[in-house]
Amino acid sequence: QKYTIIQKMQHANRVDEEEEVDFPGPMLIQKLEEVGINSADIKKLSDAGFQTVESVAFTAKKNLINIKGLTETKVDKILEASLKLVPMGFQTASDYYVTRQNIIHITTGSSELDKLLGGGFESASITELFGEFRTGKTQICHTLCVTCQLPREKGGGEGKAMYVDTEGTFRPERLIDIAERFGLNG
C-alpha cells in the first residue's frame, strides 16, 4: 500500500496502545525492578526524591546511604543495578570511530550547502539554524522533513521527522511540493 507524505506523518503520530515504544532518555526509577531491586527499596528512593535511574546512578554512594532504610549493602546493589541500565564511562577512540561510521548525512536538497556541511545534516546530532527573517531556515526544515525519508543512496536516512514548531510556521502543504521535487508521492 502506498502512502502519501501527509499520510506517513499522520501514521507516525499514532502509537498503537499495544505497541511498546522504547524512547531514549531518562528511565523511570521503577525500571530498577527489572534488574533485581525490590519495590520497597525503590519506594524509599522515590520518597527521597529520586525519580529516574540516572539520578540514582549519578549520586554519590555516601548520599544514598543516608536514605532511611537503605544499608550500605543495599546501596551497593542499587548502584550496581543502575549502572547496568545507565551507560557511564569512557569510550575508546576505536569505539567512537565505529559510532561515527553509523552517522548518516541527510541532504538539504542543495549540493552546495551539502558540501559546506560535509555531506548534509548529520544524524545523531543537533544542528541549530539561525538568521534573519525570510532567509530560508523554515524552507530547509521543511525540505529535511522530506529528505530524511529518502533512501540512503539518494541522500536520505530512510527515517521519519519530528518537527517542533514554536512559531507556527510549519506548512504541511509545502511538503507536497517538496516531496514531488524528490520524486515522492505528495
mmCIF file of C-alpha atoms in Angstrom:
data_model
loop_
_atom_site.group_PDB
_atom_site.id
_atom_site.type_symbol
_atom_site.label_atom_id
_atom_site.label_comp_id
_atom_site.label_asym_id
_atom_site.label_seq_id
_atom_site.Cartn_x
_atom_site.Cartn_y
_atom_site.Cartn_z
ATOM 1 C CA GLN A 1 0.000 0.000 0.000
ATOM 2 C CA LYS A 2 1.387 3.407 -0.978
ATOM 3 C CA TYR A 3 1.212 6.307 1.451
ATOM 4 C CA THR A 4 1.470 9.979 0.694
ATOM 5 C CA ILE A 5 3.862 12.096 2.754
ATOM 6 C CA ILE A 6 0.951 13.564 4.769
ATOM 7 C CA GLN A 7 -0.450 10.062 5.467
ATOM 8 C CA LYS A 8 3.001 8.896 6.604
ATOM 9 C CA MET A 9 3.208 11.838 9.003
ATOM 10 C CA GLN A 10 -0.276 11.142 10.359
ATOM 11 C CA HIS A 11 0.562 7.443 10.746
ATOM 12 C CA ALA A 12 3.807 8.258 12.548
ATOM 13 C CA ASN A 13 1.864 10.369 15.049
ATOM 14 C CA ARG A 14 -0.344 7.427 16.068
ATOM 15 C CA VAL A 15 1.028 4.937 18.537
ATOM 16 C CA ASP A 16 -0.634 1.565 18.929
ATOM 17 C CA GLU A 17 -1.655 1.102 22.533
ATOM 18 C CA GLU A 18 -0.378 -2.479 22.365
ATOM 19 C CA GLU A 19 2.954 -1.466 20.845
ATOM 20 C CA GLU A 20 5.575 -0.706 23.485
ATOM 21 C CA VAL A 21 7.866 2.069 22.310
ATOM 22 C CA ASP A 22 11.284 2.416 23.937
ATOM 23 C CA PHE A 23 12.391 6.042 23.843
ATOM 24 C CA PRO A 24 15.892 7.170 24.637
ATOM 25 C CA GLY A 25 16.081 9.446 27.631
ATOM 26 C CA PRO A 26 15.625 9.301 31.376
ATOM 27 C CA MET A 27 14.352 5.965 32.721
ATOM 28 C CA LEU A 28 11.786 5.963 35.492
ATOM 29 C CA ILE A 29 13.145 4.558 38.715
ATOM 30 C CA GLN A 30 10.703 1.628 38.538
ATOM 31 C CA LYS A 31 12.934 0.216 35.784
ATOM 32 C CA LEU A 32 15.287 -0.894 38.590
ATOM 33 C CA GLU A 33 12.832 -3.708 39.373
ATOM 34 C CA GLU A 34 13.800 -5.311 36.048
ATOM 35 C CA VAL A 35 17.390 -5.673 37.275
ATOM 36 C CA GLY A 36 16.627 -7.104 40.716
ATOM 37 C CA ILE A 37 15.860 -4.179 43.019
ATOM 38 C CA ASN A 38 12.759 -4.769 45.157
ATOM 39 C CA SER A 39 9.838 -2.351 45.089
ATOM 40 C CA ALA A 40 10.219 -1.396 48.773
ATOM 41 C CA ASP A 41 13.744 -0.083 48.148
ATOM 42 C CA ILE A 42 12.571 1.702 45.001
ATOM 43 C CA LYS A 43 9.838 3.373 47.081
ATOM 44 C CA LYS A 44 12.472 4.538 49.591
ATOM 45 C CA LEU A 45 14.459 6.079 46.740
ATOM 46 C CA SER A 46 11.336 7.689 45.315
ATOM 47 C CA ASP A 47 10.340 9.080 48.729
ATOM 48 C CA ALA A 48 13.841 10.571 48.983
ATOM 49 C CA GLY A 49 13.245 12.448 45.697
ATOM 50 C CA PHE A 50 14.807 10.107 43.151
ATOM 51 C CA GLN A 51 12.558 9.711 40.101
ATOM 52 C CA THR A 52 14.950 8.357 37.471
ATOM 53 C CA VAL A 53 17.576 5.636 37.259
ATOM 54 C CA GLU A 54 20.050 8.273 36.048
ATOM 55 C CA SER A 55 19.535 10.370 39.190
ATOM 56 C CA VAL A 56 20.494 7.324 41.276
ATOM 57 C CA ALA A 57 23.474 6.395 39.081
ATOM 58 C CA PHE A 58 24.935 9.913 39.289
ATOM 59 C CA THR A 59 24.507 10.233 43.077
ATOM 60 C CA ALA A 60 27.411 9.607 45.412
ATOM 61 C CA LYS A 61 27.186 6.427 47.467
ATOM 62 C CA LYS A 62 27.503 8.379 50.735
ATOM 63 C CA ASN A 63 24.348 10.341 49.867
ATOM 64 C CA LEU A 64 22.369 7.179 49.120
ATOM 65 C CA ILE A 65 23.456 5.568 52.397
ATOM 66 C CA ASN A 66 21.809 8.495 54.225
ATOM 67 C CA ILE A 67 18.374 7.417 52.958
ATOM 68 C CA LYS A 68 16.447 5.883 55.811
ATOM 69 C CA GLY A 69 16.119 2.102 55.433
ATOM 70 C CA LEU A 70 18.952 1.629 52.919
ATOM 71 C CA THR A 71 22.026 -0.198 54.173
ATOM 72 C CA GLU A 72 25.446 0.042 52.558
ATOM 73 C CA THR A 73 24.932 -3.426 51.058
ATOM 74 C CA LYS A 74 21.586 -2.403 49.556
ATOM 75 C CA VAL A 75 23.076 0.829 48.207
ATOM 76 C CA ASP A 76 25.900 -1.136 46.554
ATOM 77 C CA LYS A 77 23.324 -3.417 44.924
ATOM 78 C CA ILE A 78 21.210 -0.427 43.794
ATOM 79 C CA LEU A 79 24.228 1.356 42.305
ATOM 80 C CA GLU A 80 25.364 -1.811 40.535
ATOM 81 C CA ALA A 81 21.861 -2.284 39.088
ATOM 82 C CA SER A 82 21.578 1.348 37.969
ATOM 83 C CA LEU A 83 24.968 1.166 36.260
ATOM 84 C CA LYS A 84 23.702 -1.809 34.229
ATOM 85 C CA LEU A 85 20.975 0.449 32.842
ATOM 86 C CA VAL A 86 22.873 3.734 32.514
ATOM 87 C CA PRO A 87 25.975 3.712 30.329
ATOM 88 C CA MET A 88 28.626 5.638 32.247
ATOM 89 C CA GLY A 89 32.225 5.673 31.348
ATOM 90 C CA PHE A 90 34.730 6.497 28.730
ATOM 91 C CA GLN A 91 34.753 5.450 25.131
ATOM 92 C CA THR A 92 37.866 4.372 23.285
ATOM 93 C CA ALA A 93 38.812 6.092 20.064
ATOM 94 C CA SER A 94 38.131 2.894 18.126
ATOM 95 C CA ASP A 95 34.630 2.605 19.669
ATOM 96 C CA TYR A 96 33.976 6.243 18.799
ATOM 97 C CA TYR A 97 35.213 5.586 15.264
ATOM 98 C CA VAL A 98 32.691 2.735 14.907
ATOM 99 C CA THR A 99 29.920 5.024 16.188
ATOM 100 C CA ARG A 100 30.902 7.703 13.653
ATOM 101 C CA GLN A 101 30.675 5.117 10.860
ATOM 102 C CA ASN A 102 26.930 4.871 11.573
ATOM 103 C CA ILE A 103 26.353 8.613 11.067
ATOM 104 C CA ILE A 104 24.089 9.376 8.123
ATOM 105 C CA HIS A 105 24.215 12.650 6.202
ATOM 106 C CA ILE A 106 20.786 13.944 5.163
ATOM 107 C CA THR A 107 20.739 16.084 2.039
ATOM 108 C CA THR A 108 19.443 19.639 2.157
ATOM 109 C CA GLY A 109 18.464 19.473 -1.484
ATOM 110 C CA SER A 110 21.280 21.888 -2.328
ATOM 111 C CA SER A 111 24.555 20.303 -3.408
ATOM 112 C CA GLU A 112 26.495 23.461 -2.490
ATOM 113 C CA LEU A 113 25.018 23.626 1.028
ATOM 114 C CA ASP A 114 25.603 19.877 1.418
ATOM 115 C CA LYS A 115 29.287 20.474 0.556
ATOM 116 C CA LEU A 116 29.528 23.210 3.206
ATOM 117 C CA LEU A 117 28.004 20.840 5.766
ATOM 118 C CA GLY A 118 30.343 17.989 4.872
ATOM 119 C CA GLY A 119 27.685 15.950 3.079
ATOM 120 C CA GLY A 120 24.463 17.308 4.619
ATOM 121 C CA PHE A 121 22.969 17.391 8.101
ATOM 122 C CA GLU A 122 24.399 14.687 10.372
ATOM 123 C CA SER A 123 22.167 12.209 12.147
ATOM 124 C CA ALA A 124 22.632 11.716 15.905
ATOM 125 C CA SER A 125 23.391 15.397 16.368
ATOM 126 C CA ILE A 126 21.674 18.719 16.928
ATOM 127 C CA THR A 127 22.096 21.444 14.355
ATOM 128 C CA GLU A 128 20.964 24.982 15.097
ATOM 129 C CA LEU A 129 19.785 27.215 12.280
ATOM 130 C CA PHE A 130 19.685 30.933 12.862
ATOM 131 C CA GLY A 131 19.463 34.007 10.711
ATOM 132 C CA GLU A 132 17.392 36.950 9.632
ATOM 133 C CA PHE A 133 13.692 36.732 8.860
ATOM 134 C CA ARG A 134 12.939 35.153 5.447
ATOM 135 C CA THR A 135 16.413 33.679 4.836
ATOM 136 C CA GLY A 136 15.264 30.067 4.277
ATOM 137 C CA LYS A 137 15.519 28.438 7.721
ATOM 138 C CA THR A 138 11.950 27.098 7.608
ATOM 139 C CA GLN A 139 12.389 26.011 3.981
ATOM 140 C CA ILE A 140 15.431 23.916 4.940
ATOM 141 C CA CYS A 141 13.486 22.315 7.802
ATOM 142 C CA HIS A 142 10.541 21.544 5.507
ATOM 143 C CA THR A 143 12.949 20.009 2.996
ATOM 144 C CA LEU A 144 14.637 17.891 5.677
ATOM 145 C CA CYS A 145 11.208 16.530 6.696
ATOM 146 C CA VAL A 146 11.028 15.033 3.214
ATOM 147 C CA THR A 147 14.664 14.158 2.508
ATOM 148 C CA CYS A 148 15.091 12.255 5.775
ATOM 149 C CA GLN A 149 12.633 9.699 4.336
ATOM 150 C CA LEU A 150 14.567 9.178 1.126
ATOM 151 C CA PRO A 151 16.689 6.066 0.589
ATOM 152 C CA ARG A 152 20.302 6.480 1.707
ATOM 153 C CA GLU A 153 21.612 6.293 -1.834
ATOM 154 C CA LYS A 154 19.564 9.433 -2.608
ATOM 155 C CA GLY A 155 20.911 11.356 0.401
ATOM 156 C CA GLY A 156 18.182 10.355 2.833
ATOM 157 C CA GLY A 157 18.087 8.473 6.062
ATOM 158 C CA GLU A 158 15.159 6.113 5.421
ATOM 159 C CA GLY A 159 13.612 7.558 8.584
ATOM 160 C CA LYS A 160 10.997 9.880 9.990
ATOM 161 C CA ALA A 161 10.931 13.502 11.047
ATOM 162 C CA MET A 162 9.676 15.218 14.153
ATOM 163 C CA TYR A 163 9.058 18.916 13.625
ATOM 164 C CA VAL A 164 8.872 21.112 16.726
ATOM 165 C CA ASP A 165 7.150 24.308 15.590
ATOM 166 C CA THR A 166 7.474 27.118 18.134
ATOM 167 C CA GLU A 167 6.444 29.911 15.764
ATOM 168 C CA GLY A 168 3.518 28.420 13.814
ATOM 169 C CA THR A 169 5.422 28.340 10.518
ATOM 170 C CA PHE A 170 5.043 24.629 9.683
ATOM 171 C CA ARG A 171 3.032 24.172 6.467
ATOM 172 C CA PRO A 172 2.263 20.518 5.649
ATOM 173 C CA GLU A 173 1.014 21.511 2.203
ATOM 174 C CA ARG A 174 4.532 22.800 1.422
ATOM 175 C CA LEU A 175 5.796 19.251 1.898
ATOM 176 C CA ILE A 176 3.738 18.067 -1.068
ATOM 177 C CA ASP A 177 5.673 20.311 -3.463
ATOM 178 C CA ILE A 178 8.985 19.297 -1.897
ATOM 179 C CA ALA A 179 8.079 15.592 -1.999
ATOM 180 C CA GLU A 180 7.233 15.845 -5.696
ATOM 181 C CA ARG A 181 10.601 17.559 -6.324
ATOM 182 C CA PHE A 182 12.306 14.463 -4.880
ATOM 183 C CA GLY A 183 10.112 12.032 -6.787
ATOM 184 C CA LEU A 184 7.891 11.004 -3.878
ATOM 185 C CA ASN A 185 4.114 10.798 -3.785
ATOM 186 C CA GLY A 186 2.707 14.040 -2.350
#
